[in-house]
mmCIF file of C-alpha atoms in Angstrom:
data_model
loop_
_atom_site.group_PDB
_atom_site.id
_atom_site.type_symbol
_atom_site.label_atom_id
_atom_site.label_comp_id
_atom_site.label_asym_id
_atom_site.label_seq_id
_atom_site.Cartn_x
_atom_site.Cartn_y
_atom_site.Cartn_z
ATOM 1 C CA MET A 4 -11.788 7.475 -23.602
ATOM 2 C CA GLN A 5 -14.042 4.833 -22.087
ATOM 3 C CA PRO A 6 -14.696 5.084 -18.322
ATOM 4 C CA VAL A 7 -12.151 3.418 -16.056
ATOM 5 C CA ARG A 8 -13.924 0.607 -14.104
ATOM 6 C CA PRO A 9 -11.944 -0.237 -11.019
ATOM 7 C CA PHE A 10 -12.385 -3.655 -9.528
ATOM 8 C CA ASP A 11 -10.442 -3.065 -6.279
ATOM 9 C CA ASN A 12 -12.007 -3.027 -2.830
ATOM 10 C CA SER A 13 -8.986 -1.829 -0.951
ATOM 11 C CA ASN A 14 -8.485 1.751 0.081
ATOM 12 C CA GLU A 15 -4.915 1.953 -1.258
ATOM 13 C CA THR A 16 -5.471 1.689 -4.945
ATOM 14 C CA LYS A 17 -8.760 3.249 -5.975
ATOM 15 C CA THR A 18 -7.714 4.512 -9.432
ATOM 16 C CA LEU A 19 -5.816 3.048 -12.357
ATOM 17 C CA SER A 20 -3.122 5.738 -11.796
ATOM 18 C CA ASP A 21 -2.751 4.651 -8.158
ATOM 19 C CA ALA A 22 -2.538 1.053 -9.075
ATOM 20 C CA LEU A 23 0.119 1.613 -11.784
ATOM 21 C CA THR A 24 2.295 3.426 -9.289
ATOM 22 C CA LYS A 25 2.753 -0.020 -7.609
ATOM 23 C CA LEU A 26 4.924 -0.956 -10.640
ATOM 24 C CA VAL A 27 7.542 1.660 -9.864
ATOM 25 C CA GLY A 28 10.703 -0.235 -8.858
ATOM 26 C CA SER A 29 9.393 -3.524 -10.329
ATOM 27 C CA GLN A 30 11.060 -5.058 -13.269
ATOM 28 C CA LEU A 31 9.448 -6.163 -16.536
ATOM 29 C CA SER A 32 9.830 -9.945 -16.413
ATOM 30 C CA SER A 33 8.296 -10.952 -19.786
ATOM 31 C CA VAL A 34 6.355 -9.848 -22.786
ATOM 32 C CA GLU A 35 3.716 -12.157 -24.175
ATOM 33 C CA PHE A 36 2.283 -11.786 -27.681
ATOM 34 C CA VAL A 37 -1.194 -13.317 -27.871
ATOM 35 C CA GLN A 38 -2.849 -13.221 -31.299
ATOM 36 C CA ASP A 39 -4.100 -9.609 -31.434
ATOM 37 C CA TYR A 40 -2.869 -8.171 -28.053
ATOM 38 C CA VAL A 41 0.166 -8.149 -25.837
ATOM 39 C CA GLN A 42 0.744 -8.654 -22.108
ATOM 40 C CA LEU A 43 3.481 -7.105 -20.101
ATOM 41 C CA HIS A 44 4.288 -9.154 -16.965
ATOM 42 C CA PHE A 45 5.889 -7.510 -13.904
ATOM 43 C CA ASP A 46 6.451 -10.467 -11.467
ATOM 44 C CA GLY A 47 2.811 -10.552 -10.478
ATOM 45 C CA PRO A 48 1.073 -7.497 -11.958
ATOM 46 C CA THR A 49 0.079 -7.778 -15.567
ATOM 47 C CA LEU A 50 -0.740 -5.063 -18.121
ATOM 48 C CA THR A 51 -2.749 -6.340 -21.041
ATOM 49 C CA ALA A 52 -2.854 -3.995 -24.019
ATOM 50 C CA TYR A 53 -5.629 -4.573 -26.462
ATOM 51 C CA THR A 54 -4.694 -1.354 -28.171
ATOM 52 C CA LEU A 55 -1.168 -2.223 -29.201
ATOM 53 C CA PRO A 56 1.455 -0.095 -27.540
ATOM 54 C CA THR A 57 4.113 2.103 -29.125
ATOM 55 C CA VAL A 58 7.665 1.906 -27.828
ATOM 56 C CA VAL A 59 10.232 4.715 -27.680
ATOM 57 C CA ILE A 60 13.921 3.922 -27.234
ATOM 58 C CA GLY A 61 16.116 6.964 -27.536
ATOM 59 C CA ASN A 62 15.022 8.953 -30.620
ATOM 60 C CA SER A 63 13.349 5.879 -32.240
ATOM 61 C CA MET A 64 9.602 5.141 -32.066
ATOM 62 C CA PHE A 65 8.263 1.739 -32.922
ATOM 63 C CA THR A 66 4.669 0.677 -33.726
ATOM 64 C CA LEU A 67 3.218 -2.678 -34.825
ATOM 65 C CA GLY A 68 4.460 -3.470 -38.317
ATOM 66 C CA ASP A 69 7.682 -1.513 -38.000
ATOM 67 C CA PRO A 70 10.918 -3.520 -38.347
ATOM 68 C CA GLY A 71 12.281 -4.166 -34.871
ATOM 69 C CA TYR A 72 8.891 -3.611 -33.101
ATOM 70 C CA ARG A 73 8.939 -6.944 -31.212
ATOM 71 C CA ASP A 74 12.597 -6.426 -30.193
ATOM 72 C CA ALA A 75 11.817 -2.878 -28.989
ATOM 73 C CA LEU A 76 8.854 -4.077 -26.944
ATOM 74 C CA CYS A 77 11.036 -6.762 -25.348
ATOM 75 C CA ASN A 78 13.984 -4.308 -24.823
ATOM 76 C CA PRO A 79 12.981 -3.300 -21.244
ATOM 77 C CA ILE A 80 12.735 -6.971 -20.026
ATOM 78 C CA GLY A 81 14.798 -7.064 -16.852
ATOM 79 C CA SER A 82 14.658 -3.237 -16.491
ATOM 80 C CA ASP A 83 12.890 -1.554 -13.512
ATOM 81 C CA VAL A 84 9.925 0.761 -13.953
ATOM 82 C CA ARG A 85 10.982 4.386 -13.337
ATOM 83 C CA ARG A 86 7.541 5.914 -13.483
ATOM 84 C CA THR A 87 4.021 5.442 -14.725
ATOM 85 C CA GLN A 88 1.463 7.938 -15.930
ATOM 86 C CA VAL A 89 -2.211 7.878 -16.903
ATOM 87 C CA GLU A 90 -3.299 10.793 -19.016
ATOM 88 C CA ARG A 91 -6.585 11.428 -20.821
ATOM 89 C CA GLU A 92 -5.280 9.964 -24.094
ATOM 90 C CA ARG A 93 -2.570 7.564 -23.039
ATOM 91 C CA LEU A 94 -1.065 5.259 -20.473
ATOM 92 C CA LEU A 95 2.760 5.419 -20.152
ATOM 93 C CA VAL A 96 5.277 3.152 -18.508
ATOM 94 C CA GLU A 97 8.908 4.433 -18.408
ATOM 95 C CA PHE A 98 11.813 2.194 -17.608
ATOM 96 C CA VAL A 99 15.177 2.998 -16.068
ATOM 97 C CA ASN A 100 16.945 1.741 -19.204
ATOM 98 C CA GLY A 101 15.419 4.679 -21.085
ATOM 99 C CA ALA A 102 12.720 2.841 -22.994
ATOM 100 C CA SER A 103 9.049 3.701 -22.641
ATOM 101 C CA VAL A 104 5.853 1.943 -23.540
ATOM 102 C CA ALA A 105 2.727 3.914 -24.295
ATOM 103 C CA VAL A 106 -0.875 2.671 -24.961
ATOM 104 C CA SER A 107 -3.285 5.051 -26.585
ATOM 105 C CA LEU A 108 -6.556 5.591 -24.686
ATOM 106 C CA ARG A 109 -8.139 7.649 -27.493
ATOM 107 C CA ASP A 110 -11.463 6.234 -28.584
ATOM 108 C CA SER A 111 -10.317 6.339 -32.246
ATOM 109 C CA ASP A 112 -7.523 3.900 -31.523
ATOM 110 C CA TYR A 113 -9.629 1.244 -29.712
ATOM 111 C CA ARG A 114 -9.565 -2.039 -31.594
ATOM 112 C CA GLY A 115 -12.372 -3.389 -29.353
ATOM 113 C CA SER A 116 -14.375 -2.440 -26.363
ATOM 114 C CA GLU A 117 -11.344 -1.991 -24.086
ATOM 115 C CA ALA A 118 -7.844 -0.548 -24.599
ATOM 116 C CA ILE A 119 -6.116 -2.097 -21.492
ATOM 117 C CA GLN A 120 -6.613 -4.261 -18.504
ATOM 118 C CA PHE A 121 -4.295 -4.009 -15.512
ATOM 119 C CA SER A 122 -4.166 -6.654 -12.822
ATOM 120 C CA LEU A 123 -2.190 -6.181 -9.622
ATOM 121 C CA ASP A 124 -2.564 -9.668 -8.299
ATOM 122 C CA GLY A 125 -5.308 -11.554 -10.115
ATOM 123 C CA GLU A 126 -7.989 -10.224 -7.818
ATOM 124 C CA ARG A 127 -7.756 -6.463 -8.248
ATOM 125 C CA PHE A 128 -7.944 -5.158 -11.811
ATOM 126 C CA TRP A 129 -8.850 -2.065 -13.861
ATOM 127 C CA VAL A 130 -10.296 -1.918 -17.339
ATOM 128 C CA VAL A 131 -10.214 1.077 -19.672
#
């Protein structure tokens, strides 16, 4: 995993994990597909995934190329975030509707120099 580089000068959100907890209770407002990456918009905060996420809904897992992948990634639109988690090898966002979105942070899964970028408000952001 590449080092997390925080760009936040406040004392309240020093780590990516701290920043992502700000999403709890927020709803996913839109999903934007941009050429070779996706953005998840949460009414202000934005999670940009350069390493494309996997989606789990019930017992089904969807990855890019699977039939229904785009629908699965859009499934939580309008649903609130139940919890977030940053582990050594993945970032996870779980929604109250039961869907979860995970982005791998393993070096072998990087498609470029970064896996994700998270922006709280356009001024504070974290890059992994």
